[in-house]
Tab-separated table of C-alpha atoms in Angstrom:
chain	number	residue	atom	x	y	z
A	15	MET	CA	17.687	25.685	-24.676
A	16	THR	CA	20.981	25.608	-22.840
A	17	PRO	CA	22.297	22.368	-21.309
A	18	GLU	CA	21.574	23.822	-17.850
A	19	GLN	CA	17.956	24.509	-18.806
A	20	VAL	CA	17.574	21.000	-20.201
A	21	ALA	CA	19.018	19.559	-16.994
A	22	ALA	CA	16.649	21.692	-14.889
A	23	GLN	CA	13.654	20.550	-16.947
A	24	LEU	CA	14.725	16.932	-16.628
A	25	ARG	CA	15.065	17.277	-12.833
A	26	LYS	CA	11.589	18.844	-12.693
A	27	HIS	CA	10.054	15.990	-14.685
A	28	LEU	CA	11.855	13.307	-12.667
A	29	GLU	CA	10.775	14.860	-9.363
A	30	ALA	CA	7.164	15.073	-10.588
A	31	ALA	CA	7.303	11.393	-11.579
A	32	ARG	CA	8.734	10.434	-8.171
A	33	LYS	CA	6.038	12.330	-6.284
A	34	ALA	CA	3.322	10.913	-8.520
A	35	ALA	CA	4.620	7.360	-8.086
A	36	GLU	CA	4.650	7.738	-4.296
A	37	ALA	CA	1.077	9.056	-4.283
A	38	ALA	CA	-0.058	6.293	-6.644
A	39	LEU	CA	1.657	3.649	-4.519
A	40	TYR	CA	-0.182	4.960	-1.447
A	41	GLN	CA	-3.462	4.843	-3.374
A	42	GLY	CA	-2.540	1.319	-4.446
A	43	GLY	CA	-2.044	0.335	-0.828
A	44	HIS	CA	-5.606	1.422	-0.172
A	45	ILE	CA	-6.857	-0.564	-3.160
A	46	ILE	CA	-5.237	-3.644	-1.630
A	47	MET	CA	-6.480	-2.809	1.873
A	48	THR	CA	-10.060	-2.404	0.645
A	49	GLU	CA	-9.862	-5.864	-0.908
A	50	ALA	CA	-8.220	-7.336	2.212
A	51	LYS	CA	-10.950	-5.954	4.468
A	52	LYS	CA	-13.586	-7.585	2.255
A	53	ARG	CA	-11.742	-10.905	2.595
A	54	ALA	CA	-10.902	-10.691	6.316
A	55	PRO	CA	-12.868	-12.954	8.646
A	56	MET	CA	-15.797	-11.131	10.231
A	57	ASP	CA	-17.240	-11.605	13.671
A	58	LEU	CA	-17.550	-8.252	15.458
A	59	GLY	CA	-15.524	-6.210	12.950
A	60	THR	CA	-12.524	-5.692	15.232
A	61	LEU	CA	-10.076	-7.236	12.783
A	62	ARG	CA	-11.323	-5.307	9.759
A	63	ASN	CA	-11.224	-2.061	11.737
A	64	THR	CA	-7.483	-2.431	12.423
A	65	GLY	CA	-6.465	-2.393	8.733
A	66	TYR	CA	-4.040	0.382	7.799
A	67	VAL	CA	-1.740	1.622	5.043
A	68	THR	CA	1.340	3.698	5.894
A	69	LEU	CA	2.393	6.792	4.044
A	70	PRO	CA	5.162	6.101	1.493
A	71	LYS	CA	8.607	5.546	3.018
A	72	ARG	CA	12.025	5.570	1.381
A	73	GLU	CA	14.944	3.248	1.954
A	74	GLY	CA	17.721	4.188	-0.426
A	75	ASP	CA	16.279	4.174	-3.947
A	76	GLU	CA	13.234	2.127	-2.935
A	77	VAL	CA	9.846	3.524	-1.976
A	78	PHE	CA	7.250	1.380	-0.233
A	79	VAL	CA	4.071	1.415	1.782
A	80	GLU	CA	3.046	-1.104	4.401
A	81	ALA	CA	-0.432	-2.544	4.673
A	82	GLY	CA	-1.461	-4.603	7.641
A	83	PHE	CA	-3.769	-5.406	10.499
A	84	GLY	CA	-2.983	-5.246	14.171
A	85	GLY	CA	-3.273	-3.070	17.237
A	86	ALA	CA	-5.460	-4.655	19.892
A	87	ALA	CA	-6.247	-7.452	17.440
A	88	LYS	CA	-2.620	-8.303	16.560
A	89	ALA	CA	-2.605	-11.873	17.850
A	90	TYR	CA	-6.071	-12.436	16.422
A	91	ALA	CA	-5.016	-10.972	13.044
A	92	VAL	CA	-2.031	-13.319	12.772
A	93	ASP	CA	-4.052	-16.312	13.979
A	94	GLN	CA	-6.877	-15.672	11.520
A	95	HIS	CA	-4.453	-15.003	8.640
A	96	GLU	CA	-2.294	-18.071	9.210
A	97	GLY	CA	-4.714	-20.464	10.936
A	98	HIS	CA	-6.924	-23.117	9.402
A	99	TYR	CA	-10.472	-22.111	10.281
A	100	ASN	CA	-13.762	-22.600	8.524
A	101	HIS	CA	-14.957	-18.985	8.440
A	102	GLU	CA	-18.619	-18.229	7.843
A	103	GLU	CA	-17.588	-14.854	6.443
A	104	GLY	CA	-14.091	-14.133	5.163
A	105	GLU	CA	-11.043	-16.285	4.539
A	106	ARG	CA	-7.563	-17.030	5.805
A	107	LYS	CA	-4.622	-15.328	4.046
A	108	TYR	CA	-6.935	-12.339	3.489
A	109	LEU	CA	-4.100	-9.809	3.085
A	110	GLU	CA	-1.851	-12.078	1.046
A	111	ASN	CA	-4.762	-13.010	-1.247
A	112	ALA	CA	-5.718	-9.361	-1.677
A	113	ILE	CA	-2.135	-8.521	-2.695
A	114	ASN	CA	-2.115	-11.373	-5.194
A	115	VAL	CA	-5.451	-10.312	-6.709
A	116	LYS	CA	-4.743	-6.558	-6.870
A	117	GLU	CA	-0.984	-6.381	-7.467
A	118	GLN	CA	-1.123	-6.042	-11.257
A	119	GLU	CA	-3.854	-3.393	-11.015
A	120	VAL	CA	-1.735	-1.407	-8.553
A	121	ARG	CA	1.426	-1.778	-10.650
A	122	ALA	CA	-0.452	-0.537	-13.736
A	123	HIS	CA	-1.860	2.406	-11.755
A	124	VAL	CA	1.590	3.426	-10.455
A	125	ARG	CA	3.097	3.085	-13.938
A	126	ARG	CA	0.284	5.090	-15.602
A	127	VAL	CA	0.401	7.917	-13.059
A	128	SER	CA	4.196	8.191	-12.946
A	129	ASP	CA	4.494	8.039	-16.766
A	130	ALA	CA	1.979	10.885	-17.098
A	131	ALA	CA	3.871	12.964	-14.545
A	132	LEU	CA	7.200	12.244	-16.240
A	133	ALA	CA	5.796	13.373	-19.583
A	134	SER	CA	4.130	16.527	-18.244
A	135	GLY	CA	6.487	17.464	-15.431
A	136	VAL	CA	3.497	17.816	-13.107
A	137	ALA	CA	2.470	15.370	-10.404
A	138	ALA	CA	-1.319	15.197	-10.463
A	139	SER	CA	-2.819	15.950	-7.079
A	140	ARG	CA	-6.117	14.221	-7.745
A	141	GLY	CA	-6.944	10.756	-6.608
A	142	PRO	CA	-9.060	8.892	-4.145
A	143	LYS	CA	-9.491	10.595	-0.805
A	144	VAL	CA	-7.768	8.365	1.702
A	145	HIS	CA	-6.869	8.583	5.360
A	146	ALA	CA	-3.417	10.119	5.442
A	147	THR	CA	-2.155	8.923	8.792
A	148	GLU	CA	-0.015	6.000	9.655
A	149	PRO	CA	0.073	3.922	12.807
A	150	SER	CA	2.928	4.462	15.173
A	151	GLU	CA	4.755	1.488	16.664
A	152	GLU	CA	3.681	2.901	20.016
A	153	LYS	CA	-0.015	2.585	19.131
A	154	MET	CA	0.304	-0.689	17.224
A	155	PRO	CA	3.254	-2.688	18.575
A	156	GLY	CA	4.285	-5.719	16.582
A	157	VAL	CA	1.728	-5.202	13.847
A	158	SER	CA	1.139	-8.083	11.442
A	159	ARG	CA	1.888	-6.667	7.999
A	160	HIS	CA	2.989	-7.296	4.455
A	161	ARG	CA	5.269	-4.971	2.498
A	162	ARG	CA	5.323	-4.518	-1.227
A	163	ARG	CA	7.963	-2.352	-2.794
A	164	LYS	CA	7.387	-0.197	-5.821
A	165	GLY	CA	8.800	-1.895	-8.871
A	166	GLY	CA	9.612	-5.234	-7.278
A	167	ASP	CA	8.610	-8.027	-5.008
A	168	SER	CA	9.475	-8.113	-1.342
């Protein structure tokens, strides 16, 4: 193999790993969101129904997704997350607690998927079927959210 061919193969494998890591991070956001919705206080379901995960975004070398609650329930989401209430169903700090409980699982998932793609040069397209839209600031102004960056803490 010529040096140019080696370089091309390396670029292919690195790009596959990047794409796989982004997809796995998005899936990880949904793992966290599923846990957060289970933990969120429940009355009529409005709060739980506003949970979202954004598609992966890049800032420089960092890739991240955002998970949060908001929309029409923004003030309620913040109040229930930060307030001191005795909930019959659910808990305060529901998103933060979900991140703490699921973070290592998500990190392991991202690492496993990206390592496999790096080794094979192919980003697997399989994974959980998830809703692939993200809220716009127009639809959900001032959303209450937490961000976790791939490979590090925020």
